[in-house]
Tab-separated table of C-alpha atoms and ligand atoms in Angstrom:
chain	number	residue	atom	x	y	z
W	1	UNK	CA	20.487	-32.637	13.945
W	2	UNK	CA	19.745	-29.906	15.696
W	3	UNK	CA	16.449	-30.625	18.167
W	4	UNK	CA	14.635	-27.374	16.414
W	5	UNK	CA	14.918	-29.275	12.744
W	6	UNK	CA	14.579	-33.138	13.700
W	7	UNK	CA	10.923	-31.202	15.292
W	8	UNK	CA	10.046	-29.860	12.677
W	9	UNK	CA	10.841	-32.999	10.692
W	10	UNK	CA	8.761	-34.863	12.797
W	11	UNK	CA	5.078	-31.843	12.064
W	12	UNK	CA	6.035	-31.727	8.805
W	13	UNK	CA	5.452	-35.797	8.850
W	14	UNK	CA	2.569	-35.959	11.042
W	15	UNK	CA	0.252	-32.934	8.440
W	16	UNK	CA	1.959	-35.609	5.353
W	17	UNK	CA	0.064	-38.650	7.206
W	18	UNK	CA	-3.321	-36.357	8.354
W	19	UNK	CA	-3.479	-34.995	5.229
W	20	UNK	CA	-2.651	-39.315	3.639
W	21	UNK	CA	-5.433	-39.831	6.571
W	22	UNK	CA	-7.972	-37.433	4.673
W	23	UNK	CA	-7.358	-38.344	1.094
W	24	UNK	CA	-8.913	-42.131	2.197
W	25	UNK	CA	-11.543	-40.990	4.801
W	26	UNK	CA	-12.597	-39.069	1.767
W	27	UNK	CA	-12.399	-41.381	-1.025
W	28	UNK	CA	-14.215	-43.121	1.491
W	29	UNK	CA	-16.830	-41.597	1.729
W	30	UNK	CA	-17.885	-40.573	-2.185
W	31	UNK	CA	-17.596	-44.376	-3.002
W	32	UNK	CA	-20.324	-44.297	0.825
W	33	UNK	CA	-22.372	-42.036	-0.405
W	34	UNK	CA	-22.685	-43.405	-3.951
W	35	UNK	CA	-24.053	-46.199	-2.565
W	36	UNK	CA	-26.396	-44.756	-0.074
W	37	UNK	CA	-27.734	-42.631	-3.799
W	38	UNK	CA	-29.614	-45.146	-5.495
W	39	UNK	CA	-31.835	-47.037	-2.505
W	40	UNK	CA	-32.656	-43.494	-1.365
W	41	UNK	CA	-33.828	-42.522	-4.922
W	42	UNK	CA	-35.772	-45.631	-4.346
W	43	UNK	CA	-37.221	-44.970	-1.429
W	44	UNK	CA	-38.259	-40.880	-2.687
W	45	UNK	CA	-40.208	-42.473	-5.729
W	46	UNK	CA	-42.162	-44.669	-3.149
W	47	UNK	CA	-42.981	-41.682	-1.409
W	48	UNK	CA	-44.275	-40.584	-4.316
W	49	UNK	CA	-45.850	-43.379	-5.452
W	50	UNK	CA	-47.838	-43.393	-1.870
W	51	UNK	CA	-48.204	-39.833	-1.716
W	52	UNK	CA	-50.123	-39.800	-5.309
W	53	UNK	CA	-52.727	-41.710	-3.187
W	54	UNK	CA	-52.962	-38.707	-0.548
W	55	UNK	CA	-56.505	-38.410	-0.675
W	56	UNK	CA	-57.083	-41.899	0.220
W	57	UNK	CA	-54.755	-41.567	3.063
W	58	UNK	CA	-55.873	-39.701	6.900
W	59	UNK	CA	-54.105	-36.786	7.688
W	60	UNK	CA	-52.070	-37.943	10.436
W	61	UNK	CA	-50.962	-40.573	7.866
W	62	UNK	CA	-50.443	-37.741	5.191
W	63	UNK	CA	-48.384	-35.452	8.172
W	64	UNK	CA	-46.347	-38.252	8.677
W	65	UNK	CA	-45.956	-39.217	4.617
W	66	UNK	CA	-44.295	-35.455	4.707
W	67	UNK	CA	-41.614	-34.827	7.344
W	68	UNK	CA	-40.173	-38.517	5.227
W	69	UNK	CA	-40.336	-37.226	2.304
W	70	UNK	CA	-39.064	-33.528	3.354
W	71	UNK	CA	-36.506	-35.759	5.837
W	72	UNK	CA	-35.260	-37.824	2.098
W	73	UNK	CA	-34.937	-34.483	0.542
W	74	UNK	CA	-32.686	-33.661	2.793
W	75	UNK	CA	-30.782	-36.457	3.063
W	76	UNK	CA	-30.375	-36.213	-0.938
W	77	UNK	CA	-29.476	-32.586	-0.308
W	78	UNK	CA	-26.703	-33.462	2.015
W	79	UNK	CA	-25.222	-36.319	-0.637
W	80	UNK	CA	-25.374	-34.558	-3.638
W	81	UNK	CA	-23.528	-32.034	-1.551
W	82	UNK	CA	-20.873	-33.634	-1.111
W	83	UNK	CA	-20.378	-35.428	-4.362
W	84	UNK	CA	-21.211	-32.306	-5.495
W	85	UNK	CA	-17.642	-31.727	-3.744
W	86	UNK	CA	-14.997	-34.227	-3.944
W	87	UNK	CA	-16.184	-34.533	-7.744
W	88	UNK	CA	-17.068	-30.684	-9.702
W	89	UNK	CA	-19.836	-30.948	-11.324
W	90	UNK	CA	-20.808	-28.785	-14.219
W	91	UNK	CA	-22.120	-24.557	-13.238
W	92	UNK	CA	-25.472	-23.746	-14.064
W	93	UNK	CA	-25.361	-19.926	-14.221
W	94	UNK	CA	-28.500	-18.114	-14.118
W	95	UNK	CA	-30.021	-14.860	-12.751
W	96	UNK	CA	-31.388	-15.836	-9.641
W	97	UNK	CA	-33.155	-14.292	-7.206
W	98	UNK	CA	-30.881	-14.680	-3.636
W	99	UNK	CA	-34.642	-14.297	-1.724
W	100	UNK	CA	-36.148	-17.503	-3.904
W	101	UNK	CA	-33.319	-19.534	-3.139
W	102	UNK	CA	-32.920	-18.197	0.453
W	103	UNK	CA	-36.874	-19.392	0.732
W	104	UNK	CA	-36.401	-22.774	-0.735
W	105	UNK	CA	-33.616	-23.024	2.190
W	106	UNK	CA	-35.572	-21.470	4.843
W	107	UNK	CA	-37.615	-24.061	3.862
W	108	UNK	CA	-36.158	-27.733	3.634
W	109	UNK	CA	-35.062	-26.285	7.170
W	110	UNK	CA	-39.081	-24.592	9.056
W	111	UNK	CA	-40.126	-29.092	9.894
W	112	UNK	CA	-36.983	-29.323	12.106
W	113	UNK	CA	-36.957	-25.420	13.199
W	114	UNK	CA	-40.371	-25.865	14.118
W	115	UNK	CA	-39.396	-29.078	16.603
W	116	UNK	CA	-36.630	-27.191	18.406
W	117	UNK	CA	-38.969	-24.105	18.870
W	118	UNK	CA	-36.897	-22.295	16.746
W	119	UNK	CA	-38.416	-19.345	15.178
W	120	UNK	CA	-36.847	-18.173	11.483
W	121	UNK	CA	-38.170	-15.382	10.461
W	122	UNK	CA	-36.970	-12.805	7.190
W	123	UNK	CA	-36.841	-9.060	6.241
W	124	UNK	CA	-36.335	-9.215	2.395
W	125	UNK	CA	-35.629	-5.109	0.933
W	126	UNK	CA	-37.798	-5.171	-2.113
W	127	UNK	CA	-36.248	-5.662	-5.693
W	128	UNK	CA	-32.729	-6.669	-4.413
W	129	UNK	CA	-31.161	-7.056	-7.523
W	130	UNK	CA	-30.422	-10.569	-9.303
W	131	UNK	CA	-26.830	-12.490	-8.986
W	132	UNK	CA	-25.523	-14.878	-11.639
W	133	UNK	CA	-24.883	-17.549	-9.633
W	134	UNK	CA	-25.968	-21.694	-9.668
W	135	UNK	CA	-29.469	-22.657	-7.997
W	136	UNK	CA	-27.975	-25.571	-6.217
W	137	UNK	CA	-25.348	-23.801	-5.545
W	138	UNK	CA	-26.392	-20.915	-3.749
W	139	UNK	CA	-29.277	-23.584	-2.321
W	140	UNK	CA	-26.008	-25.690	-0.357
W	141	UNK	CA	-24.904	-22.335	1.247
W	142	UNK	CA	-28.141	-21.015	2.764
W	143	UNK	CA	-28.735	-24.536	3.511
W	144	UNK	CA	-25.797	-25.108	5.786
W	145	UNK	CA	-25.661	-21.339	6.558
W	146	UNK	CA	-29.082	-21.792	8.054
W	147	UNK	CA	-28.515	-25.042	9.564
W	148	UNK	CA	-25.589	-24.483	11.541
W	149	UNK	CA	-27.957	-21.367	13.266
W	150	UNK	CA	-30.606	-24.358	13.993
W	151	UNK	CA	-27.882	-26.393	15.219
W	152	UNK	CA	-26.615	-23.487	17.775
W	153	UNK	CA	-29.717	-24.170	19.730
W	154	UNK	CA	-30.783	-27.171	22.432
W	155	UNK	CA	-34.052	-25.536	22.662
W	156	UNK	CA	-35.980	-22.256	21.487
W	157	UNK	CA	-33.956	-19.434	19.782
W	158	UNK	CA	-34.659	-17.014	17.030
W	159	UNK	CA	-33.051	-16.389	13.032
W	160	UNK	CA	-33.099	-13.333	11.801
W	161	UNK	CA	-32.667	-13.742	8.130
W	162	UNK	CA	-32.257	-10.822	6.550
W	163	UNK	CA	-31.867	-9.618	2.308
W	164	UNK	CA	-30.730	-6.304	1.320
W	165	UNK	CA	-28.583	-4.276	-1.399
W	166	UNK	CA	-25.719	-2.055	0.058
W	167	UNK	CA	-22.978	-0.009	-1.113
W	168	UNK	CA	-19.689	-1.694	0.138
W	169	UNK	CA	-16.757	-0.109	-0.724
W	170	UNK	CA	-18.601	1.814	-4.057
W	171	UNK	CA	-19.405	-0.802	-4.644
W	172	UNK	CA	-23.045	-2.819	-4.900
W	173	UNK	CA	-23.454	-5.435	-3.191
W	174	UNK	CA	-25.753	-8.448	-3.239
W	175	UNK	CA	-26.384	-9.016	1.372
W	176	UNK	CA	-27.309	-11.823	2.786
W	177	UNK	CA	-27.107	-12.205	6.815
W	178	UNK	CA	-28.639	-15.022	8.610
W	179	UNK	CA	-28.229	-13.794	12.664
W	180	UNK	CA	-29.235	-16.079	15.226
W	181	UNK	CA	-29.195	-16.101	19.604
W	182	UNK	CA	-28.078	-19.535	19.965
W	183	UNK	CA	-24.231	-21.294	21.612
W	184	UNK	CA	-22.095	-19.030	18.880
W	185	UNK	CA	-18.704	-19.701	18.905
W	186	UNK	CA	-15.522	-19.592	21.688
W	187	UNK	CA	-13.011	-17.515	20.314
W	188	UNK	CA	-10.643	-20.518	19.819
W	189	UNK	CA	-12.732	-21.683	17.307
W	190	UNK	CA	-13.609	-19.007	15.434
W	191	UNK	CA	-10.100	-19.601	14.018
W	192	UNK	CA	-11.545	-22.947	13.088
W	193	UNK	CA	-14.515	-22.710	11.641
W	194	UNK	CA	-13.648	-22.669	7.757
W	195	UNK	CA	-11.065	-25.764	8.454
W	196	UNK	CA	-11.756	-29.266	6.811
W	197	UNK	CA	-13.545	-31.765	9.376
W	198	UNK	CA	-13.404	-28.890	12.680
W	199	UNK	CA	-16.744	-30.084	14.291
W	200	UNK	CA	-18.202	-29.402	17.594
W	201	UNK	CA	-21.119	-31.641	17.224
W	202	UNK	CA	-21.559	-34.878	18.325
W	203	UNK	CA	-23.160	-35.544	14.427
W	204	UNK	CA	-20.902	-33.092	12.401
W	205	UNK	CA	-18.808	-33.360	9.651
W	206	UNK	CA	-17.328	-30.531	9.701
W	207	UNK	CA	-16.668	-29.895	6.123
W	208	UNK	CA	-20.183	-27.448	5.543
W	209	UNK	CA	-18.300	-24.227	6.510
W	210	UNK	CA	-15.446	-25.350	4.203
W	211	UNK	CA	-17.885	-25.833	1.271
W	212	UNK	CA	-19.828	-22.245	1.717
W	213	UNK	CA	-16.390	-20.749	1.094
W	214	UNK	CA	-15.521	-22.598	-1.853
W	215	UNK	CA	-18.117	-22.322	-2.989
W	216	UNK	CA	-18.317	-18.600	-2.622
W	217	UNK	CA	-14.609	-17.964	-4.040
W	218	UNK	CA	-16.247	-19.322	-7.440
W	219	UNK	CA	-18.394	-16.268	-6.997
W	220	UNK	CA	-16.438	-14.216	-6.276
W	221	UNK	CA	-19.170	-13.485	-3.030
W	222	UNK	CA	-17.744	-13.179	0.305
W	223	UNK	CA	-18.474	-14.138	4.100
W	224	UNK	CA	-17.843	-13.433	7.149
W	225	UNK	CA	-18.907	-14.038	10.744
W	226	UNK	CA	-19.501	-12.435	14.477
W	227	UNK	CA	-20.149	-14.138	17.080
W	228	UNK	CA	-19.866	-14.424	20.797
W	229	UNK	CA	-19.941	-17.066	22.900
W	230	UNK	CA	-23.254	-17.887	24.400
W	231	UNK	CA	-24.443	-14.435	22.731
W	232	UNK	CA	-25.121	-15.547	19.624
W	233	UNK	CA	-23.444	-15.677	16.274
W	234	UNK	CA	-24.183	-13.439	12.910
W	235	UNK	CA	-22.639	-15.057	9.393
W	236	UNK	CA	-22.607	-12.525	6.578
W	237	UNK	CA	-22.558	-12.689	2.505
W	238	UNK	CA	-22.060	-10.516	-0.113
W	239	UNK	CA	-22.236	-11.130	-3.915
W	240	UNK	CA	-21.559	-8.679	-6.449
W	241	UNK	CA	-24.303	-6.458	-8.504
W	242	UNK	CA	-25.149	-6.429	-11.464
W	243	UNK	CA	-27.470	-4.382	-11.158
W	244	UNK	CA	-30.501	-7.005	-12.483
W	245	UNK	CA	-33.250	-6.561	-10.490
R	1	ATP	N1	-24.666	-20.128	13.745
R	1	ATP	C1	-23.135	-21.044	14.229
R	1	ATP	N2	-23.928	-20.750	15.513
R	1	ATP	C2	-22.582	-21.766	16.137
R	1	ATP	N3	-21.114	-22.438	15.860
R	1	ATP	C3	-21.370	-22.080	14.757
R	1	ATP	C4	-22.137	-22.044	13.658
R	1	ATP	N4	-21.515	-22.254	12.567
R	1	ATP	C5	-20.110	-22.625	12.618
R	1	ATP	N5	-20.500	-23.086	13.979
R	1	ATP	C6	-19.464	-23.961	14.482
R	1	ATP	O1	-18.685	-24.122	13.489
R	1	ATP	C7	-18.613	-25.450	12.866
R	1	ATP	C8	-17.753	-25.782	11.161
R	1	ATP	O2	-19.234	-25.867	11.143
R	1	ATP	P1	-19.353	-26.966	9.434
R	1	ATP	O3	-20.717	-26.070	8.788
R	1	ATP	O4	-18.020	-26.313	8.939
R	1	ATP	O5	-19.521	-28.283	9.852
R	1	ATP	P2	-20.863	-29.223	10.916
R	1	ATP	O6	-21.788	-28.264	10.600
R	1	ATP	O7	-20.380	-29.250	12.463
R	1	ATP	O8	-21.009	-29.972	10.499
R	1	ATP	P3	-21.750	-30.657	9.062
R	1	ATP	O9	-20.403	-30.873	7.914
R	1	ATP	O10	-22.152	-31.224	9.010
R	1	ATP	O11	-21.715	-28.612	8.155
R	1	ATP	C9	-19.269	-26.151	13.950
R	1	ATP	O12	-18.960	-27.120	14.197
R	1	ATP	C10	-19.975	-25.471	15.106
R	1	ATP	O13	-18.888	-25.257	16.241
R	2	MG	MG1	-22.604	-27.262	9.164
């Protein structure tokens, strides 16, 4: 057997082993997240109960309570995101405003951004047409992209989010862009960021962008980016417009 063929067989074997490992890891994670879901619901219900007595509590306790509540919502979102990724959930499409969903995502991330002194600004054009999409899935996409931008800072920074419509290749597209002046993505990493389990973060999983791409592909929407190490990153999302505003 030539050296070239045997090397090729080894690479194929490695690929199969790696794919099996990822499959097992995926199943383990899914069952773990299932287990997390129930106690998390209990925690949220208890926080709901305490929030009903909001007026009896001092302001600092109420602020801590709000922080806990937002944290639980964030975890719940991540859990749903992963479970939705491994098991195809039924779509609930409707005509939705990209700006409304973008605002909801910013709201969920705001607390964490404030702590890092990361300023999030938004620039929405008037009359951005509605798009036909699953609201929860769009929220996942925006959350992933905004969280990635927040993660690109160790300290203060600036994130700018734009929503507008523009003609591209003779078609009207609804555009949503996020600009950050964070750490940027090195040229070597740029080809890998959409791969599952690629992460440069200590606490990252490396599924966010893969998930964004899967969701956007499902709706014929596109995602692209440009980035420069130590300067910042721009992610651009393009949706088909149906003319409704
Ligand atoms: N705005 C950004 N600035 C700098 N690097 C980024 C940005 N967005 C993505 N990246 C790079 O792409 C990698 C993959 O992103 P992805 O969202 O898929 O995974 P992750 O954020 O590492 O983990 P998670 O699964 O928790 O989202 C990141 O680890 C990071 O290296
Ligand atoms: Mg991410």
